[in-house]
Coordinates of C-alpha atoms in Angstrom, one line a residue:
X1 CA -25.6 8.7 -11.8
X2 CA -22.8 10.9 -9.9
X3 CA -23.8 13.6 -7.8
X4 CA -23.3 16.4 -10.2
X5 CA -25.2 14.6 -13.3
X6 CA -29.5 14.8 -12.0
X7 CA -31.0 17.1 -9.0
X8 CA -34.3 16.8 -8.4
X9 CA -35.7 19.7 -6.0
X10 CA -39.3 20.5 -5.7
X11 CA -40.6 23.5 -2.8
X12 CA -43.9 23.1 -1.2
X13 CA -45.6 25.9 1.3
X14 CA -48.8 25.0 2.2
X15 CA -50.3 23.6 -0.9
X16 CA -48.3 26.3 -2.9
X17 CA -45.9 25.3 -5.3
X18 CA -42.2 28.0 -5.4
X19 CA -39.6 27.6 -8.0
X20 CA -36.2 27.5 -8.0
X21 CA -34.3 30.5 -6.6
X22 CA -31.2 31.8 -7.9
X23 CA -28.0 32.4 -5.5
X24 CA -27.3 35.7 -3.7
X25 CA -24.5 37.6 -3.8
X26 CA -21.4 35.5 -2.5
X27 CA -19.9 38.6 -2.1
X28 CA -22.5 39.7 0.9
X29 CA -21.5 39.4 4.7
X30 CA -21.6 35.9 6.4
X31 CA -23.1 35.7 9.8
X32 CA -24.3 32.4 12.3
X33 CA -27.5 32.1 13.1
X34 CA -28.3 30.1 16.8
X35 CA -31.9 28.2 16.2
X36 CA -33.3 26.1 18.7
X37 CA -35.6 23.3 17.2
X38 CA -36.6 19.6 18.1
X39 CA -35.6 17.0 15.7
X40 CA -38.9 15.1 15.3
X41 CA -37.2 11.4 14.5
X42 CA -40.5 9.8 15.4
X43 CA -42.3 11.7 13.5
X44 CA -39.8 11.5 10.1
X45 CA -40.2 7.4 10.1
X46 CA -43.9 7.6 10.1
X47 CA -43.2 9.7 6.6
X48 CA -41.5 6.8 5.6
X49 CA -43.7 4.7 6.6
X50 CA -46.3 6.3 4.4
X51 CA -43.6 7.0 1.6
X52 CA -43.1 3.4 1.4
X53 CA -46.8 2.6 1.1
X54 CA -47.4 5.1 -1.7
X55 CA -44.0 3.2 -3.6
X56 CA -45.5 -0.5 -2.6
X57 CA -48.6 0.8 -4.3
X58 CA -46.6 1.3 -7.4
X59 CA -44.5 -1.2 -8.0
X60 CA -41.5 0.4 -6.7
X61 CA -38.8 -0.6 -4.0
X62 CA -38.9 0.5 -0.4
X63 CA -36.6 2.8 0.6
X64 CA -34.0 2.6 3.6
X65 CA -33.4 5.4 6.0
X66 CA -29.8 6.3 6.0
X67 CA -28.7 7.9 9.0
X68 CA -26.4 10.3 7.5
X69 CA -29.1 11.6 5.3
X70 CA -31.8 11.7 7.8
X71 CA -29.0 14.3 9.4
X72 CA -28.4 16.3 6.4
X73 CA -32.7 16.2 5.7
X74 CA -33.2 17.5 9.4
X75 CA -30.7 20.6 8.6
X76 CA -32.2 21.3 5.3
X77 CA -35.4 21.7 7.3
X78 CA -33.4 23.7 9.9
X79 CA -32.3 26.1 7.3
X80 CA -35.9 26.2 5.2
X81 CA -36.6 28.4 9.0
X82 CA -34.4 30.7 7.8
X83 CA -34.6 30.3 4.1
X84 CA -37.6 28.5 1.9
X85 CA -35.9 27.5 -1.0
X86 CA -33.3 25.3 -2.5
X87 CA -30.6 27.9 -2.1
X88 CA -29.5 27.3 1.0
X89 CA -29.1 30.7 3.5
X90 CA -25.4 31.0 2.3
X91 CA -26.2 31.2 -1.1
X92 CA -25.3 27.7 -1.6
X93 CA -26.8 24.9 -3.7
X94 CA -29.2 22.7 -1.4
X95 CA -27.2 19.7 -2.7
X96 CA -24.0 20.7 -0.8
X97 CA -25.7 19.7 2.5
X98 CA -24.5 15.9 2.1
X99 CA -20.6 15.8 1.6
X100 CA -21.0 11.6 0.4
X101 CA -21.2 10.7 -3.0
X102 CA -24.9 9.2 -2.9
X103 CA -25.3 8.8 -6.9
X104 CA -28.3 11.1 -8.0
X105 CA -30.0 13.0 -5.5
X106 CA -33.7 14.6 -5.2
X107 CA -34.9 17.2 -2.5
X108 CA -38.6 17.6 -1.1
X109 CA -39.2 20.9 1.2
X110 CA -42.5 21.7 2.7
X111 CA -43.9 24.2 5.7
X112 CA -47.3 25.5 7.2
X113 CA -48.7 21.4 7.0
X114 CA -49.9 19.9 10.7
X115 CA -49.6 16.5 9.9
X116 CA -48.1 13.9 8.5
X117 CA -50.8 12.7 6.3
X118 CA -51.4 16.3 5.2
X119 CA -48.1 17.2 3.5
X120 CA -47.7 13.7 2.4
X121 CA -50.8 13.5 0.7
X122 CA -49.7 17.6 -0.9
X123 CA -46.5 16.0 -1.9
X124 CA -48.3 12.8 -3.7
X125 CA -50.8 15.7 -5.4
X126 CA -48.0 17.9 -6.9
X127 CA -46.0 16.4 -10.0
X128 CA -42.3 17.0 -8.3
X129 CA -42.5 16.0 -5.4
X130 CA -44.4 12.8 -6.3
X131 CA -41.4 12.2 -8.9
X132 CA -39.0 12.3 -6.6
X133 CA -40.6 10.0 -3.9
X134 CA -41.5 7.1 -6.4
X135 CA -38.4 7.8 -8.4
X136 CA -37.1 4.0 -9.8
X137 CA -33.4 4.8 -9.6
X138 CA -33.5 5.9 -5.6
X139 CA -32.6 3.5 -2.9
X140 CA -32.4 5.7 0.1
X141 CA -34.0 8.6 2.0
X142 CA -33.0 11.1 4.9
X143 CA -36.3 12.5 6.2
X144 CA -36.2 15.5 8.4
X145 CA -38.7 16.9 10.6
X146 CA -38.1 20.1 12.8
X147 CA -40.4 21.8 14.8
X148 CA -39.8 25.8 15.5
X149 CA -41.9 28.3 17.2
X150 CA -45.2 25.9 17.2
X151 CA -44.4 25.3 13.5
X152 CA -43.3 22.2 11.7
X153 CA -41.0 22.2 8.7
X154 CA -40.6 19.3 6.2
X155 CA -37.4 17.8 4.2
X156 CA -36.9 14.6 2.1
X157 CA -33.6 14.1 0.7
X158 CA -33.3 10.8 -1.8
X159 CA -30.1 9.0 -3.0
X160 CA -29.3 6.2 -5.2
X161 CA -26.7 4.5 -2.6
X162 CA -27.1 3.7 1.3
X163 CA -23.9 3.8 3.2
X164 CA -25.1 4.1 6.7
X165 CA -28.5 2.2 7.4
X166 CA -30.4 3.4 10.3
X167 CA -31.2 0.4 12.8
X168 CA -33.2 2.5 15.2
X169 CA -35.3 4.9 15.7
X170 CA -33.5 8.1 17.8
X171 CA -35.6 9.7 20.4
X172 CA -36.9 13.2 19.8
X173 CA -34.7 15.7 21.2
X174 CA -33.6 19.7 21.2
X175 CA -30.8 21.0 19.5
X176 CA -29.2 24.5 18.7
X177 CA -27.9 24.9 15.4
X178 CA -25.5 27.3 14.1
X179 CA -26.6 27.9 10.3
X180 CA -24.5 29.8 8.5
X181 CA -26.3 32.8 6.1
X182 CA -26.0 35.6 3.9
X183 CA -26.9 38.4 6.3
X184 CA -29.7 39.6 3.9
X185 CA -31.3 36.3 4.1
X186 CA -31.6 37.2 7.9
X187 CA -35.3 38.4 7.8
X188 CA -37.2 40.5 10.6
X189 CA -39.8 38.3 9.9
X190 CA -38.3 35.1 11.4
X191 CA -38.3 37.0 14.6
X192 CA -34.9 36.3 15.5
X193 CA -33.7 37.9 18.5
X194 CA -30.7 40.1 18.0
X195 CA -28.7 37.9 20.5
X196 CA -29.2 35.1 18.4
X197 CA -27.8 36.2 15.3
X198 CA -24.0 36.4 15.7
X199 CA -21.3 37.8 13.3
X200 CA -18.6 35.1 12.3
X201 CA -15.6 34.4 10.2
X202 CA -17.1 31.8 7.4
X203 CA -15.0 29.2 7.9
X204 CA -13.1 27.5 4.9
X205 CA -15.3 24.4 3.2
X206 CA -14.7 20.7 3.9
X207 CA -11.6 19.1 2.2
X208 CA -12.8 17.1 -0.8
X209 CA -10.4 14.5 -3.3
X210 CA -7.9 13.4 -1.3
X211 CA -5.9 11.1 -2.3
X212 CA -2.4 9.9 -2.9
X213 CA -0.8 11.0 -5.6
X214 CA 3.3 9.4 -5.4
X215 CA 4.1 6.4 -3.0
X216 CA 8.2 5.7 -2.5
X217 CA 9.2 3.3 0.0
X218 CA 9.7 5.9 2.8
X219 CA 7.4 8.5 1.7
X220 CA 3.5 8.9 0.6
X221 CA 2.6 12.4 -1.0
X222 CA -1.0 13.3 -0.6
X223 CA -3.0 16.2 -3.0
X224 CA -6.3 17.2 -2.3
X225 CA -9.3 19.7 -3.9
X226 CA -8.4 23.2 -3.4
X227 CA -11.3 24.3 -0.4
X228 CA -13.2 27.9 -0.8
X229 CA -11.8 30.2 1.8
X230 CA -9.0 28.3 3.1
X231 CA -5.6 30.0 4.4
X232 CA -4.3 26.7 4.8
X233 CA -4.5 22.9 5.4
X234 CA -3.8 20.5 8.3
X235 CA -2.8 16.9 8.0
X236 CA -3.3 14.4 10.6
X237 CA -2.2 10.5 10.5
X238 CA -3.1 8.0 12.2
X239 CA -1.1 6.6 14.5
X240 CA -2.1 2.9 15.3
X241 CA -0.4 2.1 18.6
X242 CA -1.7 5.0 20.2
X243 CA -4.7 4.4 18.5
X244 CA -5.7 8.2 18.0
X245 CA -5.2 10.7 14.9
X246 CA -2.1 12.9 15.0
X247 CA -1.1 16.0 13.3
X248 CA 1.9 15.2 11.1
X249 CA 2.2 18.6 9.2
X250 CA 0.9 22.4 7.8
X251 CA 0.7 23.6 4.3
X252 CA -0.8 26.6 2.5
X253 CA -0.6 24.4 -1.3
X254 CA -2.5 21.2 -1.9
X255 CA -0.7 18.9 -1.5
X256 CA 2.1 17.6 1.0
X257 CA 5.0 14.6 1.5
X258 CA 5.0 12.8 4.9
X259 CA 8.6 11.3 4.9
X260 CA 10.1 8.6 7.3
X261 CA 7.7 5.7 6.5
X262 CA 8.0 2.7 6.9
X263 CA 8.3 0.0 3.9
X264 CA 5.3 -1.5 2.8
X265 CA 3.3 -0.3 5.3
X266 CA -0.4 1.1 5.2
X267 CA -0.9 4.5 6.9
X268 CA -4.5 6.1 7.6
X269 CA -4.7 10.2 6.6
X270 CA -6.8 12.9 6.6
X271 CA -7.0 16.7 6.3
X272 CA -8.8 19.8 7.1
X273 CA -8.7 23.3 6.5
X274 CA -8.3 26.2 8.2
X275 CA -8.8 30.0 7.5
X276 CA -6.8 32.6 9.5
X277 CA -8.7 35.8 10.7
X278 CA -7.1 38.3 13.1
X279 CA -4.6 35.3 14.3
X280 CA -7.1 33.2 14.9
X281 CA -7.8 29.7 13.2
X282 CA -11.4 29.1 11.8
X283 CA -11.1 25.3 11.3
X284 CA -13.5 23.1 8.5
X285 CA -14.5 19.9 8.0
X286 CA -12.1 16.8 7.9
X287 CA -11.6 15.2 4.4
X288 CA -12.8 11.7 4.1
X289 CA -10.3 9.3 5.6
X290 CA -7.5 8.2 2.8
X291 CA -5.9 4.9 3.1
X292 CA -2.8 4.6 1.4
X293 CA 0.4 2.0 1.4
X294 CA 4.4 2.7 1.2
X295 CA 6.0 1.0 -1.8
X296 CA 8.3 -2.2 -1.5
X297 CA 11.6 -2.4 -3.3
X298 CA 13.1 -5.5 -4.5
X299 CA 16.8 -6.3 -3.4
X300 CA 19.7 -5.8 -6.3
X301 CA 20.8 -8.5 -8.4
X302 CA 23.6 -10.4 -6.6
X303 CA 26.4 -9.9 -8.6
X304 CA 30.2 -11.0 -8.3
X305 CA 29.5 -14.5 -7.4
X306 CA 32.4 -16.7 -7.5
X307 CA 33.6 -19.9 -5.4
X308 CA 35.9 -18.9 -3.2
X309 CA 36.7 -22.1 -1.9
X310 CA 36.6 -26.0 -3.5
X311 CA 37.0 -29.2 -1.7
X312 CA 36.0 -33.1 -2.5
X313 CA 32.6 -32.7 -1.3
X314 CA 31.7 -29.1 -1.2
X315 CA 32.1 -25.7 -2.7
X316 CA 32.4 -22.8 -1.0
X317 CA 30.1 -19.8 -2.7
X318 CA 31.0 -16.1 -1.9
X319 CA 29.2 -13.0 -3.6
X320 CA 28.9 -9.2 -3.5
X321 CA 26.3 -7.7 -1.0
X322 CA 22.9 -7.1 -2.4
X323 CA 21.4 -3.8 -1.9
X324 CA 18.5 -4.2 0.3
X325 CA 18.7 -7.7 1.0
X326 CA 17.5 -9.3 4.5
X327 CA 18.8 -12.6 3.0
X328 CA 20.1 -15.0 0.0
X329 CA 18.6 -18.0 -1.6
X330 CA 21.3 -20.6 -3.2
X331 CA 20.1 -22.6 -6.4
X332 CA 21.8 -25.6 -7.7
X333 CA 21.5 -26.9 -11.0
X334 CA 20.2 -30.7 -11.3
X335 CA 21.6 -32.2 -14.2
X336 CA 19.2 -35.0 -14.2
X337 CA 15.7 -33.4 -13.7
X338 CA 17.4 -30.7 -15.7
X339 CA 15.9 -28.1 -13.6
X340 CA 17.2 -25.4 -10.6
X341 CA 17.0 -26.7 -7.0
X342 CA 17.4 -24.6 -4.0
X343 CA 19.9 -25.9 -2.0
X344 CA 20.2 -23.0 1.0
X345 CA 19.4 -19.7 2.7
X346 CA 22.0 -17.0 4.4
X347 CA 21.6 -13.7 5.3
X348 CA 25.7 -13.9 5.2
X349 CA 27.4 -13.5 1.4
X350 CA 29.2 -16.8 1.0
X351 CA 27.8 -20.2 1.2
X352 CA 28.9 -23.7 1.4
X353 CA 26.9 -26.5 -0.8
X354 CA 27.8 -29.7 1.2
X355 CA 27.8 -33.4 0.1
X356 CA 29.2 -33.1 -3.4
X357 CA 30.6 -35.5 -5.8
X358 CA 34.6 -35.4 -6.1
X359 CA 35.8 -34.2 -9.8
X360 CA 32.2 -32.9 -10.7
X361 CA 30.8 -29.9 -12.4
X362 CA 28.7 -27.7 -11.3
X363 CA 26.3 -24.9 -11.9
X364 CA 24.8 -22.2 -9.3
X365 CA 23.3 -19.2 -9.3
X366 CA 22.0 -16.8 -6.0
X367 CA 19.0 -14.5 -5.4
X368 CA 18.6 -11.9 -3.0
X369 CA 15.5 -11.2 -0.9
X370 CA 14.1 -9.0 1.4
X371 CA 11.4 -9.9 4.5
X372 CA 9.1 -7.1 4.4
X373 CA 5.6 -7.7 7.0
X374 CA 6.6 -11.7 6.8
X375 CA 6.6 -11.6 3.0
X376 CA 9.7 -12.2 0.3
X377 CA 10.3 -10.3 -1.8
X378 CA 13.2 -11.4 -4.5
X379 CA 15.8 -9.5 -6.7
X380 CA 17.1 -10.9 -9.6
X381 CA 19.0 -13.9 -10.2
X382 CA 22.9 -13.6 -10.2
X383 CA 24.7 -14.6 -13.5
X384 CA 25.5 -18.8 -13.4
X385 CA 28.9 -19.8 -12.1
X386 CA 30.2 -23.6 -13.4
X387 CA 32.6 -24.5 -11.4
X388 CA 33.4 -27.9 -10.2
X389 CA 34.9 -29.6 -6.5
X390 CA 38.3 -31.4 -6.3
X391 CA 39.0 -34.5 -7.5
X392 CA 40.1 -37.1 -4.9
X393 CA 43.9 -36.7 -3.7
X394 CA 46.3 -39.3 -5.9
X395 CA 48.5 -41.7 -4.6
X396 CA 51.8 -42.4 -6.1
X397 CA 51.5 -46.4 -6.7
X398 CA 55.4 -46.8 -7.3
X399 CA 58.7 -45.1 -7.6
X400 CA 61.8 -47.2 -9.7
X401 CA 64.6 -46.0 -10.3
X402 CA 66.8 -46.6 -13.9
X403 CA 70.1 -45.5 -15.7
X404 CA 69.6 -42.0 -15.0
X405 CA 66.1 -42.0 -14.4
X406 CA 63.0 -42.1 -12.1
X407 CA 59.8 -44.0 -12.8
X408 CA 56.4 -42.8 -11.1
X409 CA 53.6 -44.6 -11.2
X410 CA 50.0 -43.6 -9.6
X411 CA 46.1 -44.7 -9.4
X412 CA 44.0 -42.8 -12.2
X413 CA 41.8 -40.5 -10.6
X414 CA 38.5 -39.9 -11.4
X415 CA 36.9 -37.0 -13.4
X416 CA 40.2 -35.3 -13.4
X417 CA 41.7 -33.5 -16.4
X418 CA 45.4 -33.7 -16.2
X419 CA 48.2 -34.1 -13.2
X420 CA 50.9 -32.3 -13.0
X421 CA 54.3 -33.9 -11.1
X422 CA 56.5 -32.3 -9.0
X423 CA 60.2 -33.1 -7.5
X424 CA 62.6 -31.6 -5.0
X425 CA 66.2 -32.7 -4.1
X426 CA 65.2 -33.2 0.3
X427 CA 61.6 -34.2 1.8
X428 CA 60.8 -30.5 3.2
X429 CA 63.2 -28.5 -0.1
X430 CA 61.5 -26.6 -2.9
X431 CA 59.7 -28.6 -5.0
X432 CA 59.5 -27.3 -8.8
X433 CA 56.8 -28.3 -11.3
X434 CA 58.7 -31.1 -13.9
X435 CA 55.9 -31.7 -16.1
X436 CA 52.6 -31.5 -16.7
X437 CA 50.4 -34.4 -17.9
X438 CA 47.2 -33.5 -20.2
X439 CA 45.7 -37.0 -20.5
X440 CA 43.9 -38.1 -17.5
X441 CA 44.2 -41.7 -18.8
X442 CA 47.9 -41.5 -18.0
X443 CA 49.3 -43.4 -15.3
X444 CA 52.9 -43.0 -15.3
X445 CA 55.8 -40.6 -15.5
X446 CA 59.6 -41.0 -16.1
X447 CA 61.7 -38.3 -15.2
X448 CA 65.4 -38.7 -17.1
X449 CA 68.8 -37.3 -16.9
X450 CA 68.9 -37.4 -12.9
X451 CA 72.2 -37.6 -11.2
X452 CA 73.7 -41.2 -10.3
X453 CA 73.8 -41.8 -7.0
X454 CA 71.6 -38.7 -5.6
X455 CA 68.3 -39.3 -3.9
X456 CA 65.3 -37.6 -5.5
X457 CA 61.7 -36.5 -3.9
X458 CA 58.4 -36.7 -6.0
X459 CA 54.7 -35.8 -5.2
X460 CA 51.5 -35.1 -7.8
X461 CA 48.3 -33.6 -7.9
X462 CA 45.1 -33.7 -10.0
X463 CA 43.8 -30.6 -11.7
X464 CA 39.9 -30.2 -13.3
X465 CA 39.7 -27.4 -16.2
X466 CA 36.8 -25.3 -15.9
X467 CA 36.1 -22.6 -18.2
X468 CA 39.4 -22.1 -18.5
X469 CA 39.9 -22.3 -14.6
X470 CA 42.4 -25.3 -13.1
X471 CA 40.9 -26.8 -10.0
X472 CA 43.7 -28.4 -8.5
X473 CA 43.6 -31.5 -6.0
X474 CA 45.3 -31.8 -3.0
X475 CA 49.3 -33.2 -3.4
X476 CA 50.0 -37.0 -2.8
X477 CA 52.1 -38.1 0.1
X478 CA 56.1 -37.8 -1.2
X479 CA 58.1 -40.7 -2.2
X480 CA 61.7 -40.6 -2.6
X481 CA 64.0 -42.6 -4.8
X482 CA 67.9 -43.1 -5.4
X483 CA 69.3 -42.7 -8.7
X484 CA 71.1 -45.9 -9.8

């Protein structure tokens, strides 16, 4: 169970059994109380020594003394000085003494007993308190033992969950502890002197439910529980080179953006708060420690791919820059294993695919990524581009000459579509397209009604339709004839 859903608190003075007391006032005056006792540690593991043998006897599992509890149980028995009763001298339920969530919880008090075996062997005779010590569900136990003014008073303070196993026993020492009270609580009885009761500012309660509420890649916002009698809130960060908490920022709400992250980073928070009295800070508790991590955006798609450049053997690629890319990955399609291939990186935005096939189609396609703590992350794929690389340069085979006429002749070229002749009347002139030559069966070319006598230039070149596109090859060496 959660540590509002079961309480289990049972009082014990002498072998006299108190009920539950309600709350006072919260509206009554706050004051510190200075007591000097000695933590008994030695003492509080011989109680679980016999609280074990009393669970062995039945059947039930030992428990393990946490160390945080065994804290909180030797302040509930610090504050049972003050006040004897599961309202704690603030007016406080005795469960807000531990902060952890510890599953269901169970609280034994006792006073005026001598010895161990004494107030354990009252607890085992009263039908509370021997509940809560051979409860099935509990797992844990704080013990407390404090000794004030030749008295002794008791605490036992059970959980379901142990998150901080005690490996040792501590030695016995003396400690002064400022309890906060209601001021009516503060008795004549207790024999307090006046100098140890001191007037104080109660300051605001422990921040409680942090966490992180929006992630961006540059900013983490953090909310938290609104805490009783807080002006305002403080948040720290931890910063890992200098390897010591920071404060980052100030805020009167609940909640707060730290800006200029880093991507994909994890950060380390927490948060207190404070309460302002007559310009002076009053500072509570820190929150629980909140780990949280920056987002990571993926690069854009690459878009506006095209190839900017074709020759025999290779292709040239060239494409828009990516937003947020570190680099690009180029993918070639393999016609035979019918699947992509990756074929090259760049963080530049054109590529050259080498070793390619003259007069041949092909497909691409580019992704962005981006490098963020040694790990890719990708954008989408670009839209496919067919294109396809030059075909090899032609050679003119023979120029003859006729009544009128000129007769080309030339090598078929491979994988091209067409070829397209040109002519000029000197070597270096302006040469003009005479005709173009859609079958790339087609050999030869006669170009008629030339004039008689006057020496004509030729050259050709390849082209490869793609989409719609020419890819034109490189022009053959000239040859000249003269017109018989």
């Amino acid at each position: 169970m959660t540590l509002k859903k079961l309480f289990l608190n049972v009082l014990f003075i002498a072998i006299l059994i108190i009920g539950i007391t309600t709350s006072v006032a919260a509206t009554s005056k706050t004051v510190l109380v200075n007591i000097k006792v000695t933590n008994d540690y030695k003492t509080a593991y011989e109680i679980l020594e016999l609280v074990n043998k009393e669970r062995t006897k039945a059947g039930k599992t030992k428990l393990t003394m946490d160390k945080d509890l065994m804290e909180t149980a030797m302040l509930r028995a610090s504050e049972a000085v003050i006040k004897f009763s599961h309202t704690r001298p603030d007016g406080s339920a005795w469960y807000t003494a531990e902060k952890k969530d510890i599953g269901s919880m169970g609280e034994n008090l006792a006073i005026g007993f001598g010895s161990t075996t004494k107030v354990m062997d009252a607890w085992m005779k009263s039908e509370g308190h021997r509940a809560n010590i051979l409860k099935d569900k509990y797992r844990t136990v704080g013990i407390g033992v404090v000794k004030y003014n030749g008295s002794y008073y008791w605490a036992q303070f059970f959980g379901e969950e142990n998150l901080n196993k005690a490996t040792s026993i501590p030695k016995n020492k003396t400690v002064t502890r400022k309890i906060k009270a209601l001021k009516e609580n503060v008795k004549d009885e207790y024999n307090f002197k006046i100098d140890e009761l001191k007037s104080a500012e109660t300051k605001p309660n422990k921040v409680t439910g942090l966490k992180s509420k929006k992630q961006t890649t540059t900013s983490i916002t953090l909310n938290w529980s609104k805490a009783s009698g807080a002006t305002g809130y403080e948040i720290y960060k931890y910063n890992t080179s200098k390897k010591k908490w920071e404060k980052i920022g100030t805020t009167t709400k609940t909640s707060y953006e730290i800006k200029k992250l880093k991507e994909g980073t994890k950060y380390k928070f927490k948060v207190r708060a404070y309460k302002t009295v007559s310009k002076k800070k009053y500072y509570g508790s820190y929150s629980s420690e909140l780990q949280a991590t920056t987002k990571i955006s993926n690069p854009s798609k690459v878009k506006g791919l095209k190839a900017k450049k074709q020759a025999t053997t290779s292709i040239t690629l060239n494409w828009s820059k990516a937003s947020g890319a570190t680099g690009y990955e180029i993918y070639k399609y393999n016609t035979s294993k019918k699947k992509w291939e990756k074929v090259g990186s760049t963080t530049k935005t054109s590529y050259t695919v080498k070793k390619l096939k003259a007069g041949t189609k092909y497909k691409f396609k580019v992704r962005a990524y981006k490098t963020v703590n040694k790990k890719k992350y990708y954008g989408s794929y670009s839209s496919e581009l067919q294109t396809a690389t030059k075909t090899s340069t032609p050679k003119i085979t023979s120029v003859t000459t006729g009544s009128k006429k000129a007769n080309l002749k030339w090598k078929k070229v491979s994988g091209a579509t067409g070829y397209e002749i040109y002519m000029a009347t000197s070597k270096n002139g302006k040469y003009s397209k005479v005709k173009t030559i859609t079958k790339a069966s087609t050999g030869k070319y006669s170009k008629t009604k030339l004039k008689k006598n006057k020496k004509y230039y030729f050259k050709i070149r390849t082209y490869k339709t793609v989409n719609g596109k020419k890819i034109y090859s490189s022009y053959s060496s000239v040859k000249s004839i003269k017109i018989k």
